[in-house]
XYZ file of C-alpha atoms in Angstrom:
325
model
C -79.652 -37.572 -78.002
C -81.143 -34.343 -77.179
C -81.881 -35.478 -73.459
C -78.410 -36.975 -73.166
C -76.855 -33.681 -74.244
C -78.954 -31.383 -71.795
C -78.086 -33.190 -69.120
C -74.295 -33.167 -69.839
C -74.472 -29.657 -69.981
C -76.531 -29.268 -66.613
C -74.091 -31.492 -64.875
C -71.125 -29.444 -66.114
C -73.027 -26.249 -64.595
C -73.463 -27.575 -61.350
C -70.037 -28.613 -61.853
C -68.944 -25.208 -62.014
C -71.277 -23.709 -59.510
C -69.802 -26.205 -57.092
C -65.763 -25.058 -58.005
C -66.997 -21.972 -57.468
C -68.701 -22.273 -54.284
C -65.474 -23.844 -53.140
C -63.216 -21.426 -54.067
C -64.969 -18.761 -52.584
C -65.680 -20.290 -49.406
C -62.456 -22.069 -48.872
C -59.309 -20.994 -46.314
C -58.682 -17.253 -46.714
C -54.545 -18.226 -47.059
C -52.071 -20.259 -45.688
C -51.616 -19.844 -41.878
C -48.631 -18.821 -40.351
C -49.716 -17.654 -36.676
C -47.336 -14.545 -35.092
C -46.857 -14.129 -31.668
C -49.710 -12.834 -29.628
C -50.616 -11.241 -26.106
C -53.904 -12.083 -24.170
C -54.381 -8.182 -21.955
C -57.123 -9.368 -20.329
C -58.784 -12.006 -17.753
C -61.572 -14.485 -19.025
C -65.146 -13.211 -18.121
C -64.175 -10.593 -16.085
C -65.709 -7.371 -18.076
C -68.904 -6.570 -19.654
C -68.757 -6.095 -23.413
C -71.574 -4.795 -24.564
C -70.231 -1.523 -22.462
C -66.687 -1.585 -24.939
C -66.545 1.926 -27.272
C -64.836 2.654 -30.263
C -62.071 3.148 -30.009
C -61.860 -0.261 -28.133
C -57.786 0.742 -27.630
C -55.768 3.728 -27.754
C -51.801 3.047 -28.621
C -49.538 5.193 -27.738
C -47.885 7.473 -29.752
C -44.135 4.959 -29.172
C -46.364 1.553 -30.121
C -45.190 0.705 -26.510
C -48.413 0.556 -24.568
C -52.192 0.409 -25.405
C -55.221 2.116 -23.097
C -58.614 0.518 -22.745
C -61.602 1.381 -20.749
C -63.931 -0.949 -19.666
C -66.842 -1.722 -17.415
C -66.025 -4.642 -14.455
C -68.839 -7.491 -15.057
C -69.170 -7.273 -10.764
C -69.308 -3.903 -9.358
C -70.319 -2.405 -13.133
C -67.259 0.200 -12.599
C -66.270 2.451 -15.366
C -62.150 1.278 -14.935
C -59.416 2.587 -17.188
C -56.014 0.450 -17.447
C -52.660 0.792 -19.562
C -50.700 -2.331 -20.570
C -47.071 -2.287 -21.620
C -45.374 -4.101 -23.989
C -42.377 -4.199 -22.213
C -43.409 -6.164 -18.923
C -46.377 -7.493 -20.252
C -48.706 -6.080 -17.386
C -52.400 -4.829 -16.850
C -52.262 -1.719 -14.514
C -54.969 0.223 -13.533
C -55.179 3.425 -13.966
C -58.471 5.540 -12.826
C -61.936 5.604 -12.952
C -63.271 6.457 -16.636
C -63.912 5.610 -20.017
C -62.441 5.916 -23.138
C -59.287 6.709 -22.731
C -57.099 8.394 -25.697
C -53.619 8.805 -25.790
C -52.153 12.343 -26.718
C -48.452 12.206 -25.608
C -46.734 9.748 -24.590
C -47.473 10.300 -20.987
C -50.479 12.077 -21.422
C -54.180 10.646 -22.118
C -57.902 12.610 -22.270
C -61.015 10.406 -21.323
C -64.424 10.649 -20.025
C -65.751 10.962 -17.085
C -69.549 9.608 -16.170
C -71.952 9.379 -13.336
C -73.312 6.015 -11.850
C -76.654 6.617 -13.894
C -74.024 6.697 -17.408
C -74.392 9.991 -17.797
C -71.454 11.983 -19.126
C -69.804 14.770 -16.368
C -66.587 15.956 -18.792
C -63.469 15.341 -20.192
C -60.411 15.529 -18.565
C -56.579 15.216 -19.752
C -54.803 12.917 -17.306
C -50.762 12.889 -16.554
C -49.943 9.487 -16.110
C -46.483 10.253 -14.590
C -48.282 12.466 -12.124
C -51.574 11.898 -11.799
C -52.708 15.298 -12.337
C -55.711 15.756 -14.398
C -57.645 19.446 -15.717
C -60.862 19.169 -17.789
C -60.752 20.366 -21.168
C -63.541 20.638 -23.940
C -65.667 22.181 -21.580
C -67.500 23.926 -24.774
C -69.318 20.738 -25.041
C -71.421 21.072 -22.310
C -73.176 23.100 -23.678
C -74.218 20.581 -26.425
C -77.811 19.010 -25.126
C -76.396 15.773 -26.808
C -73.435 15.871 -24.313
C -75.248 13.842 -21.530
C -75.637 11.348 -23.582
C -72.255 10.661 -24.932
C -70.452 7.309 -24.351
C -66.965 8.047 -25.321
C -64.645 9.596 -28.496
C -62.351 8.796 -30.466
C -58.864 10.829 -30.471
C -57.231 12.515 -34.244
C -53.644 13.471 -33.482
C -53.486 14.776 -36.886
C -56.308 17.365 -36.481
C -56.254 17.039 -32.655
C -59.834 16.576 -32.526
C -62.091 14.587 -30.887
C -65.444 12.631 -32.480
C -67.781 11.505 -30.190
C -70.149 8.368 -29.329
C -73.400 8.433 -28.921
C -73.581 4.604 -28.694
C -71.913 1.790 -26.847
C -70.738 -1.733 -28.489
C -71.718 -2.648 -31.685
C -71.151 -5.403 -34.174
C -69.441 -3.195 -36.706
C -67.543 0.073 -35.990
C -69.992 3.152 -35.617
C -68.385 6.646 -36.276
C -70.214 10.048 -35.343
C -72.011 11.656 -35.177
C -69.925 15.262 -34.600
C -65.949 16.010 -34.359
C -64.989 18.926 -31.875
C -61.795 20.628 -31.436
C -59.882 20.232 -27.340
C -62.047 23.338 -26.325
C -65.494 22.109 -27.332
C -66.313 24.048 -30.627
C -67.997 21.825 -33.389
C -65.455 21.442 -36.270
C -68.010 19.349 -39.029
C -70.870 16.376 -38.794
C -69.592 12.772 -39.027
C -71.442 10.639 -41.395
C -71.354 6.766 -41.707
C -71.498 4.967 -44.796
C -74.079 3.163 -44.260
C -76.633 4.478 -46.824
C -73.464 3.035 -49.204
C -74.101 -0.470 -47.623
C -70.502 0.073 -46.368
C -70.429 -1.382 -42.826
C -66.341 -0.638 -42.102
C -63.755 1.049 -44.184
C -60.444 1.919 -43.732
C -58.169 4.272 -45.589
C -54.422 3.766 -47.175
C -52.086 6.137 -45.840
C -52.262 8.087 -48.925
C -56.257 8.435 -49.117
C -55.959 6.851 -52.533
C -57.506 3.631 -51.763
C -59.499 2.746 -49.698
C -60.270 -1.129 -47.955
C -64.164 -1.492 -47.236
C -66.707 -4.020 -46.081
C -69.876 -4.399 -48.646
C -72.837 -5.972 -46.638
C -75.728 -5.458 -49.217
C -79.670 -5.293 -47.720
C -78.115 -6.744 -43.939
C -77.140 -9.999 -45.966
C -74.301 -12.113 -45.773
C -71.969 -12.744 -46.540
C -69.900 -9.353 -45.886
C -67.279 -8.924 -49.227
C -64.170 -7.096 -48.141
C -63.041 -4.450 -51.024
C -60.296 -2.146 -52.487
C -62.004 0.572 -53.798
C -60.106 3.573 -55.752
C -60.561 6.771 -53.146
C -63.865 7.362 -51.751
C -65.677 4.817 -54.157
C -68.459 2.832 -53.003
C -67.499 -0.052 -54.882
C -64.015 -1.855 -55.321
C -62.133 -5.054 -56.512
C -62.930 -7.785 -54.911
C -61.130 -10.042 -52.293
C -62.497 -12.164 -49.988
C -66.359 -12.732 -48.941
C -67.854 -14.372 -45.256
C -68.212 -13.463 -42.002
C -65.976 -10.315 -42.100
C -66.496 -7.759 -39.401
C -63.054 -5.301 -39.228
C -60.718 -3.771 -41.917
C -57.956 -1.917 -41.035
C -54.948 -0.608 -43.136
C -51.673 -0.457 -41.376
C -50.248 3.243 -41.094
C -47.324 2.362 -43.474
C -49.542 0.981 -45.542
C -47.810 -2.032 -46.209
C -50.801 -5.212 -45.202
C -54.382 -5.004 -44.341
C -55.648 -6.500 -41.880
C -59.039 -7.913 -41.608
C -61.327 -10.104 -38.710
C -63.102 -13.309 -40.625
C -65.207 -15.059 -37.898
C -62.334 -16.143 -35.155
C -59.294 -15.775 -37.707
C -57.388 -12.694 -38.314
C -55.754 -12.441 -42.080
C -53.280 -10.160 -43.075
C -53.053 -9.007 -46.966
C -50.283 -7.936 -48.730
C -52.219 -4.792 -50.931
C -48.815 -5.107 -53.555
C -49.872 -8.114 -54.707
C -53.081 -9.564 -52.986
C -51.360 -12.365 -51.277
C -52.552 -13.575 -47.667
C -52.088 -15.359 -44.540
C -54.069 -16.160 -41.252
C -52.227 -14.560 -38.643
C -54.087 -15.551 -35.650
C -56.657 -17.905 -34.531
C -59.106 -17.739 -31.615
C -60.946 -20.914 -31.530
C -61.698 -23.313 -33.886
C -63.674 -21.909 -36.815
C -65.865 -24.933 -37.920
C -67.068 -25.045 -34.308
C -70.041 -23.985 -34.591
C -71.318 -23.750 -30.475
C -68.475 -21.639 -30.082
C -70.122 -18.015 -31.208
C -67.365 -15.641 -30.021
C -66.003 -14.114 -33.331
C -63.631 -11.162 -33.877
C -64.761 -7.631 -33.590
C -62.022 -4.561 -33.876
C -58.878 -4.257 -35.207
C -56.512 -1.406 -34.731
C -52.364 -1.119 -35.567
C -50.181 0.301 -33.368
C -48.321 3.633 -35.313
C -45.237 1.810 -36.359
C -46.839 -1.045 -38.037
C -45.582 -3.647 -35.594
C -48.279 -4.630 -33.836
C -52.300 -4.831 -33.977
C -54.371 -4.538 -31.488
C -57.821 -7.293 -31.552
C -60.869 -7.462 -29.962
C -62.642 -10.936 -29.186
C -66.497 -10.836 -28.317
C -67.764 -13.703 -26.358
C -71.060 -14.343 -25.878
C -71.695 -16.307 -22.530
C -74.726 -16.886 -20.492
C -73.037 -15.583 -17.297
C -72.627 -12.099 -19.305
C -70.867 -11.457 -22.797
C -67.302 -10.200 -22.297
C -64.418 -9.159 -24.255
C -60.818 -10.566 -25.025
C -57.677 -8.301 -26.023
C -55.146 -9.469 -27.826
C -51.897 -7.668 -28.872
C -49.908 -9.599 -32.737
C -47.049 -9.091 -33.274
C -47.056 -8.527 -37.100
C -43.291 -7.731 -37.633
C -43.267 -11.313 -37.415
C -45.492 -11.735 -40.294
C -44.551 -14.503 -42.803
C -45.613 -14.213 -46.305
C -45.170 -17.456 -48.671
C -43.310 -16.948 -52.052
């Protein structure tokens, strides 16, 4: 009788264990897929030369910047692509560009050996460019630097000492336009916080928890700058980002994108590139980053290939976001 009742009980365990399991590792929502915008040709750039920011939007959500290195000649190229005609154009030689205005943008320039030269602000109505930050020459670091990423809200710049990597890599130092160090840039790592991204209102804060380089990666809500939140989905998460109006989050799982509703936790998968149970296909999504009016969000597709990895750019259009009842 004893037996009989001991394994009852271990059978309803692994009973449980296995709901569980299940739940956690089933679809992330329902899937309504918006409408999306491929920016750039298959195989024709070199990712592992992509920095963060892997897009700049411009201040009207009409266009988007990227730098990027051609996979032929190994060319540092700069192009802008509007939403209005749907075009690639190129632009100039350079990487990393950041929009300021509307029709202004500041980027670096480097030599054929990588090195960094300067930064320069760019018209792109006239083509006239003047350096700027020239303070941060004088940084021994500076040669070194692979790009920066643009505050309009401070107007300073952080730089990048390193090229791609799987998760988003802040720092190390911010510097205002003429060079001068504003403050040190610290990850949040040593949290075992891989990504994070803030609500409008600094209050809360969506993060990625990847504990001793383990999998899977749980995506959090965490109250301010907490290390720890609640709980909402778990797998092969690599981006967060919180739309500007704060309205949906937006996160990369593997080749899906899902967008959550922070009011009430409900999601959807947004967009799909590839088929996520096949397993030879290895490209997965990287970056994620909203235009300023909430519309759209930008994504970044890695895709390993023997010929030379390269990256895809997409453009959602999340005002046509459908959430289920």
């Amino acid at each position: 009788m004893r037996m009989r009742t001991a394994l009852i009980l271990l059978l309803i365990v692994a009973f449980a264990v296995t709901a569980v399991v299940y739940v956690s590792s089933g679809p992330p929502g329902p899937v309504h897929l918006v409408p999306s915008w491929s920016l750039l040709p298959k195989a024709s750039f070199r990712a592992m030369a992509v920095t963060d920011p892997f897009v700049s939007w411009s201040p009207d959500s009409r266009s988007v910047l990227l730098g990027l290195q051609d996979l032929s000649s190994f060319s540092y190229k700069i192009f802008k692509w509007d939403l209005d005609t749907k075009k690639l154009a190129y632009i100039t030689s350079g990487v990393s560009p950041n929009f300021v205005t509307i029709n202004e943008f500041i980027y670096l320039k480097r030599d054929t050996s990588k090195r960094a030269l300067g930064i320069f602000r760019r018209d792109l109505r006239t083509g006239s460019e003047q350096e700027i930050a020239s303070g941060l020459k004088k940084n021994e670091l500076f040669p070194d630097v692979t790009g920066f990423a643009y505050d309009p809200t401070s107007k300073t710049i952080t730089i990048c000492m390193t090229e791609y990597t799987r998760f988003r890599t802040p720092g190390p130092e911010r510097y205002d336009l003429r060079g001068n160090l504003v403050e040190s840039v610290s990850s949040r790592q040593g949290e075992d916080i891989i990504d994070y991204s803030y609500a409008p209102d600094k209050t809360k804060c969506a993060i990625l928890v990847r504990e001793r380089y383990t999998r899977p990666v749980r995506l959090q809500i965490a109250k301010g700058s907490d290390s720890r939140g609640r709980e909402i989905a778990q797998g092969h998460i690599n981006a967060v980002a919180w739309s500007p109006n704060g309205d949906t989050i937006a996160y990369a799982q593997d080749k899906i994108v899902v967008a959550l509703r922070p009011s009430d936790f409900k999601r959807v998968v947004v967009a799909r590139f590839g088929d996520p149970d096949d397993q030879k296909d290895k490209r997965y999504v990287s970056r994620l980053i909203w235009s300023p009016n909430s519309r759209y969000l930008a994504v970044f597709v890695y895709v390993p290939d023997d010929h030379g990895d390269y990256p895809l750019c997409y453009v959602l259009d999340m005002s046509k976001c459908k959430w289920e009842s």
